Coordinates of C-alpha atoms and ligand atoms in Angstrom, one line a residue:
X1 CA -153.4 17.2 127.3
X2 CA -155.4 18.6 130.3
X3 CA -158.7 18.6 128.6
X4 CA -161.6 16.2 129.3
X5 CA -162.7 15.1 125.9
X6 CA -166.0 13.4 127.0
X7 CA -168.7 14.4 124.6
X8 CA -166.4 16.9 122.8
X9 CA -165.5 17.1 119.2
X10 CA -161.7 17.7 119.1
X11 CA -160.3 19.5 116.0
X12 CA -156.8 18.0 115.8
X13 CA -154.0 19.3 113.5
X14 CA -151.9 16.2 112.8
X15 CA -149.0 15.8 110.5
X16 CA -150.1 13.2 108.0
X17 CA -147.7 14.4 105.3
X18 CA -146.6 10.8 104.6
X19 CA -144.7 9.5 101.6
X20 CA -146.8 7.6 99.0
X21 CA -145.7 5.5 96.1
X22 CA -147.0 5.7 92.6
X23 CA -150.0 3.5 93.5
X24 CA -150.7 5.8 96.5
X25 CA -149.6 3.2 99.1
X26 CA -148.1 4.6 102.2
X27 CA -144.4 3.8 102.1
X28 CA -143.6 5.0 105.7
X29 CA -146.4 5.4 108.2
X30 CA -144.3 6.8 111.1
X31 CA -146.2 10.0 111.2
X32 CA -149.6 8.3 111.4
X33 CA -148.4 5.9 114.1
X34 CA -147.0 8.7 116.1
X35 CA -150.4 10.6 116.0
X36 CA -152.3 7.5 117.3
X37 CA -151.8 8.0 121.0
X38 CA -153.3 11.5 121.0
X39 CA -156.3 10.5 118.9
X40 CA -156.8 7.3 120.9
X41 CA -156.9 9.3 124.2
X42 CA -159.6 11.6 122.7
X43 CA -161.7 8.6 121.6
X44 CA -161.1 6.6 124.7
X45 CA -162.4 9.5 126.9
X46 CA -165.6 9.5 124.9
X47 CA -164.8 12.3 122.5
X48 CA -164.6 12.3 118.7
X49 CA -161.7 13.6 116.6
X50 CA -161.8 15.8 113.5
X51 CA -158.4 15.4 111.9
X52 CA -156.8 18.0 109.6
X53 CA -153.5 17.9 107.8
X54 CA -151.6 18.9 104.7
X55 CA -150.1 16.4 102.3
X56 CA -147.4 17.6 100.0
X57 CA -147.5 20.9 98.0
X58 CA -150.6 20.6 95.8
X59 CA -150.5 24.3 94.9
X60 CA -146.9 24.2 93.7
X61 CA -147.3 20.9 91.8
X62 CA -150.5 21.6 89.7
X63 CA -151.6 19.8 86.6
X64 CA -150.4 21.2 83.2
X65 CA -153.8 22.9 82.8
X66 CA -153.4 24.7 86.1
X67 CA -155.8 22.6 88.1
X68 CA -155.0 20.9 91.4
X69 CA -153.9 17.3 91.1
X70 CA -156.5 16.1 93.6
X71 CA -155.9 12.4 92.9
X72 CA -152.2 12.8 93.9
X73 CA -152.6 14.9 97.0
X74 CA -155.9 13.6 98.5
X75 CA -155.8 12.4 102.1
X76 CA -158.4 9.8 101.1
X77 CA -155.5 7.5 100.4
X78 CA -154.9 7.4 104.1
X79 CA -158.4 6.4 105.3
X80 CA -158.1 2.6 105.1
X81 CA -154.7 2.6 106.9
X82 CA -156.0 5.0 109.6
X83 CA -159.0 2.8 110.3
X84 CA -156.6 -0.1 110.8
X85 CA -154.3 1.8 113.1
X86 CA -157.0 3.5 115.2
X87 CA -159.4 0.6 115.2
X88 CA -162.1 3.1 114.9
X89 CA -164.7 4.3 112.4
X90 CA -163.1 6.9 110.1
X91 CA -165.2 9.1 107.9
X92 CA -163.8 11.3 105.2
X93 CA -164.9 14.8 104.1
X94 CA -164.1 15.7 100.5
X95 CA -163.3 19.3 101.5
X96 CA -161.9 20.6 104.8
X97 CA -164.4 23.5 104.9
X98 CA -168.0 24.0 103.6
X99 CA -171.3 22.2 103.9
X100 CA -170.2 18.5 103.6
X101 CA -167.5 19.0 106.2
X102 CA -169.9 20.8 108.5
X103 CA -172.6 18.1 108.1
X104 CA -170.2 15.3 108.7
X105 CA -168.6 17.0 111.7
X106 CA -172.0 17.6 113.2
X107 CA -173.0 14.0 112.7
X108 CA -169.9 12.6 114.3
X109 CA -170.5 10.3 117.3
X110 CA -168.2 9.7 120.3
X111 CA -165.5 7.3 119.4
X112 CA -165.6 8.2 115.8
X113 CA -163.1 10.0 113.6
X114 CA -163.6 12.4 110.6
X115 CA -160.6 13.0 108.4
X116 CA -160.8 16.3 106.5
X117 CA -159.4 16.7 103.0
X118 CA -155.9 18.3 102.5
X119 CA -155.9 21.8 104.0
X120 CA -153.4 22.9 101.3
X121 CA -156.0 22.5 98.5
X122 CA -157.0 26.0 99.7
X123 CA -154.4 28.9 99.2
X124 CA -155.9 30.4 102.4
X125 CA -154.2 27.7 104.4
X126 CA -150.7 28.8 103.8
X127 CA -151.7 32.5 103.7
X128 CA -153.0 32.1 107.3
X129 CA -156.4 33.5 106.2
X130 CA -158.6 34.4 109.2
X131 CA -162.0 33.7 107.6
X132 CA -160.8 30.2 106.5
X133 CA -159.4 29.5 109.9
X134 CA -162.7 30.5 111.5
X135 CA -164.5 28.0 109.3
X136 CA -162.1 25.3 110.4
X137 CA -162.5 26.3 114.1
X138 CA -166.3 26.1 113.8
X139 CA -166.0 22.3 113.2
X140 CA -164.7 21.5 116.7
X141 CA -165.4 22.3 120.4
X142 CA -161.7 22.2 121.3
X143 CA -158.4 22.5 119.3
X144 CA -155.4 20.2 119.6
X145 CA -152.1 20.9 117.8
X146 CA -150.1 17.7 117.4
X147 CA -148.1 18.7 114.3
X148 CA -144.8 19.9 115.6
X149 CA -143.2 19.7 112.1
X150 CA -145.3 22.7 110.9
X151 CA -145.4 24.6 114.2
X152 CA -142.9 27.2 112.7
X153 CA -145.5 28.1 110.1
X154 CA -148.3 30.6 110.8
X155 CA -150.7 28.7 108.6
X156 CA -154.5 28.7 109.1
X157 CA -154.7 25.2 110.6
X158 CA -151.5 25.3 112.6
X159 CA -151.7 28.7 114.2
X160 CA -154.6 31.1 113.2
X161 CA -157.3 28.5 114.0
X162 CA -156.1 28.5 117.7
X163 CA -157.1 32.2 118.0
X164 CA -160.8 31.1 117.9
X165 CA -160.5 28.9 121.1
X166 CA -159.8 30.2 124.6
X167 CA -157.0 28.8 126.7
X168 CA -159.1 26.1 128.4
X169 CA -160.3 24.8 125.0
X170 CA -156.9 24.3 123.3
X171 CA -153.8 22.2 123.9
X172 CA -150.8 20.5 122.4
X173 CA -151.2 16.9 121.5
X174 CA -149.0 14.2 123.2
X175 CA -146.5 14.1 120.4
X176 CA -146.0 17.8 120.3
X177 CA -145.8 17.9 124.2
X178 CA -142.9 15.4 124.0
X179 CA -141.1 17.5 121.3
X180 CA -141.3 20.7 123.3
X181 CA -140.3 18.9 126.6
X182 CA -137.3 17.3 125.1
X183 CA -136.0 20.3 123.1
X184 CA -136.5 22.5 126.2
X185 CA -134.5 20.0 128.2
X186 CA -131.7 20.2 125.7
X187 CA -131.4 23.9 125.8
X188 CA -132.5 25.1 129.2
X189 CA -129.9 24.2 131.9
X190 CA -128.6 21.1 130.2
X191 CA -126.3 18.8 132.1
X192 CA -122.7 19.6 131.2
X193 CA -120.5 19.1 129.3
X194 CA -122.8 19.9 126.4
X195 CA -121.8 18.9 122.9
X196 CA -123.5 20.1 119.8
X197 CA -122.9 18.2 116.6
X198 CA -123.8 19.8 113.2
X199 CA -123.3 18.8 109.7
X200 CA -125.1 18.8 106.4
X201 CA -124.8 20.9 103.3
X202 CA -124.9 24.6 104.2
X203 CA -123.4 27.0 106.7
X204 CA -126.2 29.4 105.8
X205 CA -128.9 26.9 107.0
X206 CA -127.1 26.3 110.3
X207 CA -125.3 29.5 111.3
X208 CA -128.1 30.8 113.6
X209 CA -128.2 27.4 115.3
X210 CA -124.4 27.5 115.7
X211 CA -124.5 31.0 117.2
X212 CA -127.2 29.9 119.6
X213 CA -125.0 26.9 120.6
X214 CA -122.4 29.4 121.8
X215 CA -124.8 30.2 124.7
X216 CA -124.7 26.8 126.3
X217 CA -122.4 24.4 124.5
X218 CA -118.9 23.3 125.7
X219 CA -118.1 21.7 122.4
X220 CA -119.3 22.3 118.9
X221 CA -118.4 19.6 116.4
X222 CA -118.8 20.6 112.7
X223 CA -118.8 18.0 110.0
X224 CA -120.5 17.7 106.6
X225 CA -119.9 20.1 103.7
X226 CA -120.2 23.1 105.9
X227 CA -116.9 22.1 107.6
X228 CA -115.0 23.1 104.5
X229 CA -116.2 26.7 104.6
X230 CA -115.0 26.9 108.2
X231 CA -111.7 25.2 107.1
X232 CA -111.2 27.8 104.4
X233 CA -111.8 30.5 107.0
X234 CA -108.5 29.4 108.6
X235 CA -105.2 30.6 107.1
X236 CA -103.5 28.7 104.4
X237 CA -106.1 25.9 104.0
X238 CA -107.0 24.5 100.5
X239 CA -110.1 22.4 100.2
X240 CA -109.9 21.3 96.5
X241 CA -113.4 21.0 94.9
X242 CA -115.2 20.6 98.2
X243 CA -118.6 22.3 98.5
X244 CA -118.0 25.7 100.0
X245 CA -120.0 28.9 100.4
X246 CA -117.5 31.5 99.4
X247 CA -119.8 34.3 100.5
X248 CA -120.1 32.8 104.0
X249 CA -116.3 33.0 104.7
X250 CA -116.6 36.1 106.9
X251 CA -119.5 34.7 108.8
X252 CA -117.5 31.5 109.4
X253 CA -114.4 33.6 110.5
X254 CA -116.5 35.7 112.9
X255 CA -118.1 32.6 114.3
X256 CA -114.7 31.0 115.1
X257 CA -113.7 34.3 116.8
X258 CA -116.8 34.5 118.9
X259 CA -116.4 30.8 119.9
X260 CA -112.9 31.5 121.1
X261 CA -114.0 34.5 123.1
X262 CA -116.8 32.5 124.7
X263 CA -114.5 29.6 125.6
X264 CA -116.4 27.1 123.5
X265 CA -114.3 24.5 121.8
X266 CA -115.0 24.1 118.1
X267 CA -113.8 20.9 116.4
X268 CA -113.4 20.8 112.7
X269 CA -112.5 17.4 111.0
X270 CA -108.7 16.9 111.0
X271 CA -109.0 14.6 108.0
X272 CA -111.6 13.8 105.3
X273 CA -112.6 11.0 103.1
X274 CA -112.2 12.6 99.7
X275 CA -113.7 11.6 96.3
X276 CA -112.6 12.5 92.8
X277 CA -116.3 13.2 92.0
X278 CA -119.6 13.5 93.7
X279 CA -120.7 9.9 93.1
X280 CA -121.1 6.6 94.8
X281 CA -118.4 5.0 92.6
X282 CA -115.8 7.8 93.1
X283 CA -112.2 7.0 93.7
X284 CA -111.5 7.8 97.3
X285 CA -108.5 8.8 99.5
X286 CA -108.1 10.1 103.0
X287 CA -106.5 13.6 103.2
X288 CA -105.9 16.2 105.8
X289 CA -109.0 18.5 105.6
X290 CA -106.8 21.6 105.2
X291 CA -104.8 20.1 102.3
X292 CA -107.3 18.6 99.9
X293 CA -105.7 18.4 96.4
X294 CA -107.3 20.0 93.4
X295 CA -109.7 17.7 91.7
X296 CA -110.8 16.1 95.0
X297 CA -113.6 16.9 97.3
X298 CA -114.2 16.2 101.0
X299 CA -117.3 14.0 101.2
X300 CA -117.0 12.6 104.7
X301 CA -115.1 13.3 107.9
X302 CA -112.0 11.0 107.9
X303 CA -111.3 8.2 110.4
X304 CA -109.1 10.3 112.7
X305 CA -111.8 13.1 112.8
X306 CA -114.5 10.5 113.5
X307 CA -112.5 9.1 116.4
X308 CA -111.9 12.6 117.8
X309 CA -115.6 13.5 117.5
X310 CA -116.7 10.2 119.0
X311 CA -114.4 10.7 122.0
X312 CA -115.8 14.1 122.8
X313 CA -119.4 12.8 122.3
X314 CA -118.8 9.9 124.6
X315 CA -117.6 12.2 127.4
X316 CA -120.7 14.5 127.2
X317 CA -123.7 14.6 129.4
X318 CA -125.9 16.3 126.8
X319 CA -125.6 15.8 123.1
X320 CA -127.6 17.6 120.4
X321 CA -127.0 16.3 116.9
X322 CA -128.3 17.9 113.7
X323 CA -127.0 17.0 110.2
X324 CA -124.9 14.2 108.8
X325 CA -121.1 14.2 108.8
X326 CA -120.9 13.4 105.1
X327 CA -122.8 12.2 102.1
X328 CA -124.1 9.3 104.1
X329 CA -126.5 8.3 101.3
X330 CA -123.4 6.9 99.5
X331 CA -121.9 3.9 101.4
X332 CA -118.3 5.1 100.7
X333 CA -119.0 8.3 102.6
X334 CA -121.2 7.1 105.4
X335 CA -118.7 6.0 108.0
X336 CA -118.3 9.4 109.7
X337 CA -122.0 9.6 110.3
X338 CA -122.1 6.0 111.5
X339 CA -119.3 6.5 114.0
X340 CA -121.0 9.6 115.4
X341 CA -124.4 7.9 115.6
X342 CA -122.8 5.0 117.5
X343 CA -121.0 7.4 119.9
X344 CA -124.3 9.2 120.6
X345 CA -125.9 5.9 121.4
X346 CA -123.0 5.0 123.7
X347 CA -123.2 8.4 125.5
X348 CA -126.9 7.7 126.0
X349 CA -126.1 4.3 127.5
X350 CA -123.7 6.0 130.0
X351 CA -126.5 8.3 131.1
X352 CA -126.3 11.3 128.8
X353 CA -129.4 13.1 127.5
X354 CA -129.1 12.9 123.7
X355 CA -131.3 14.4 121.0
X356 CA -131.2 13.9 117.3
X357 CA -133.1 16.2 114.9
X358 CA -133.2 17.1 111.3
X359 CA -134.3 14.8 108.4
X360 CA -130.9 13.4 107.4
X361 CA -129.4 12.6 110.8
X362 CA -132.8 11.0 111.8
X363 CA -132.6 8.9 108.7
X364 CA -129.1 7.9 109.6
X365 CA -130.0 6.9 113.1
X366 CA -133.0 4.9 111.8
X367 CA -130.9 3.2 109.1
X368 CA -128.4 2.1 111.8
X369 CA -131.3 0.9 114.0
X370 CA -130.1 3.2 116.8
X371 CA -133.4 5.3 117.2
X372 CA -134.2 3.5 120.4
X373 CA -130.7 3.9 121.7
X374 CA -130.8 7.7 121.9
X375 CA -132.9 9.7 124.3
X376 CA -135.1 11.5 121.8
X377 CA -135.5 11.6 118.0
X378 CA -137.3 14.7 116.8
X379 CA -139.9 14.5 114.0
X380 CA -139.7 18.2 113.2
X381 CA -136.9 19.2 110.9
X382 CA -137.2 23.0 110.3
X383 CA -139.4 23.5 113.3
X384 CA -136.9 21.8 115.6
X385 CA -134.1 23.9 114.1
X386 CA -136.0 27.1 114.8
X387 CA -136.9 25.9 118.3
X388 CA -133.2 25.2 119.1
X389 CA -132.3 28.6 117.6
X390 CA -134.4 30.1 120.4
X391 CA -137.2 31.4 118.1
X392 CA -140.7 31.5 119.3
X393 CA -142.7 29.2 117.0
X394 CA -146.1 30.6 116.0
X395 CA -147.9 27.3 116.4
X396 CA -146.6 27.0 120.0
X397 CA -147.4 30.6 120.9
X398 CA -150.9 30.3 119.6
X399 CA -151.7 27.5 122.1
X400 CA -150.4 29.5 125.1
X401 CA -152.1 32.8 124.3
Ligands
AMP501 P1 -128.8 19.3 105.4 O1 -130.1 19.1 104.7 O2 -128.3 20.7 105.4 O3 -128.7 18.6 106.7 O4 -127.8 18.5 104.4 C1 -127.8 17.2 104.3 C2 -127.1 16.8 103.0 O5 -125.8 17.3 103.0 C3 -127.1 15.4 102.7 O6 -127.8 15.1 101.6 C4 -125.6 15.0 102.5 O7 -125.4 14.2 101.4 C5 -125.0 16.4 102.2 N1 -123.6 16.4 102.6 C6 -123.1 16.1 103.8 N2 -121.7 16.2 103.7 C7 -121.4 16.7 102.5 C8 -120.2 17.0 101.8 N3 -119.0 16.9 102.4 N4 -120.3 17.4 100.5 C9 -121.5 17.5 99.9 N5 -122.6 17.2 100.5 C10 -122.6 16.8 101.8

C-alpha cells in the first residue's frame, strides 16, 4: 500500500463474510484476522478506517413477509470481536450510506474504526449502482480494496466505488496484494516442471481453468468426480454410477486431444475407491477407474492413482492445486486428497512454489494442518479461479485505472 494514511480516512472494502452460529457467534474468524494487518497499518500511520463488507445473501434469504432479515445478516455481530482483534475503538453505522453513516464517518478520529452495515442490504450493491457507489466513496479520502474473494464481481463496493478515486488515492490492501502476487507467480513464467492438480465435482466449473493450464503446465492431474467424465471420453470405459456430465463428453474429448497436441501430460486416476452409494457408511472396493461395475460409483482416487499423482507432484517445481480428489468430507473417501496434500507439502519442502486455492482443497489442507507447509493458500475461491483462467477481474482493474 503506497499511500500515507496520516490524517486520512481510508474507506476499506474487506471480506467479513464470516460464518456465524445460531446465536450469531463467529465460528471461524480467519477472514477478520487476515484483514487486521491492512487495518492496523492504516491506524498505526495515524489514519482512520471505514470498513465495508457484505455478509451472506440477505436479499435472497428474506423473511416470509418479504422484509430483510436484518438480525441474521447484520455486521453488528462482528463489532465486539473486531475491537478485540484490532485493539482499537470500533464504531458501527446502522446503514452503510445516508446521514448516520456520513455523520459517524465525519466524526471519526485518527486511530479509530467505523464498521458500516452490510452493503448487501441495498440491491444497488450487487447491481453496481453508480449513485450508491458515489455515496460510499464520499465517506473516505482514499479507497483500499482488500477483499480478493469478491474481486471478480463488479459490485458497487468492490469495483464501482474505485472510479471515484484517482490512482494516487486508491490501492490494494496487503491481503489482496499477496493474493495477486502469488497467483501471478504461479502463472507467469513459473519454474518448471509445472503441475496443475484439479478435482471437485464438475467439468463445467473447471474446463476454462484446464484449458488455460495447457498454456504453461507440464502435467495436469485430474481427480474428483470430473475424472469420470474424462474417463468416459476414452474408448470402452465404463464408470458405473459415478457422477458424470454426459453433455460434457465432447468437451472432455477435445481437451484430451488439445493436451496431446500441446505435449502436456494428462493423468487420470488409474484406480478408484468406489462405494455402493453416496454415503459415509457405503460398502467400498477399489476398482480400475475405466471398469467400475454397475451399482458402484467412484468416490475417491484409488491408492495406485494417489501414488502416481504424488510422485509427479513431488518432482515438480510449481504446483497449483484446486479441488479435492474425492468426497473428502467422508473419511472413507478422503485418502486421495490426503495423499495429494502431503505430496504438495513435500514438494514445498524441497523448494517448489505451491499454491492451493478453492474452498474444498483449502479446507482439506487446513484439516490436515498443512496450511503452513505449502507456499500459499488462497482465500478467494471463484475469484482465484477466474484469475488463474487469465480473466481480468473488475475489482483489480478498477484499482489500476
Ligand atoms: P468443487 O466445489 O467443484 O471443488 O467440488 C467439491 C465437491 O466435489 C466436494 O464436495 C466433494 O465431495 C465433491 N466430489 C469430489 N469427488 C467426487 C466424486 N468422485 N463423486 C462425487 N462428488 C465428488
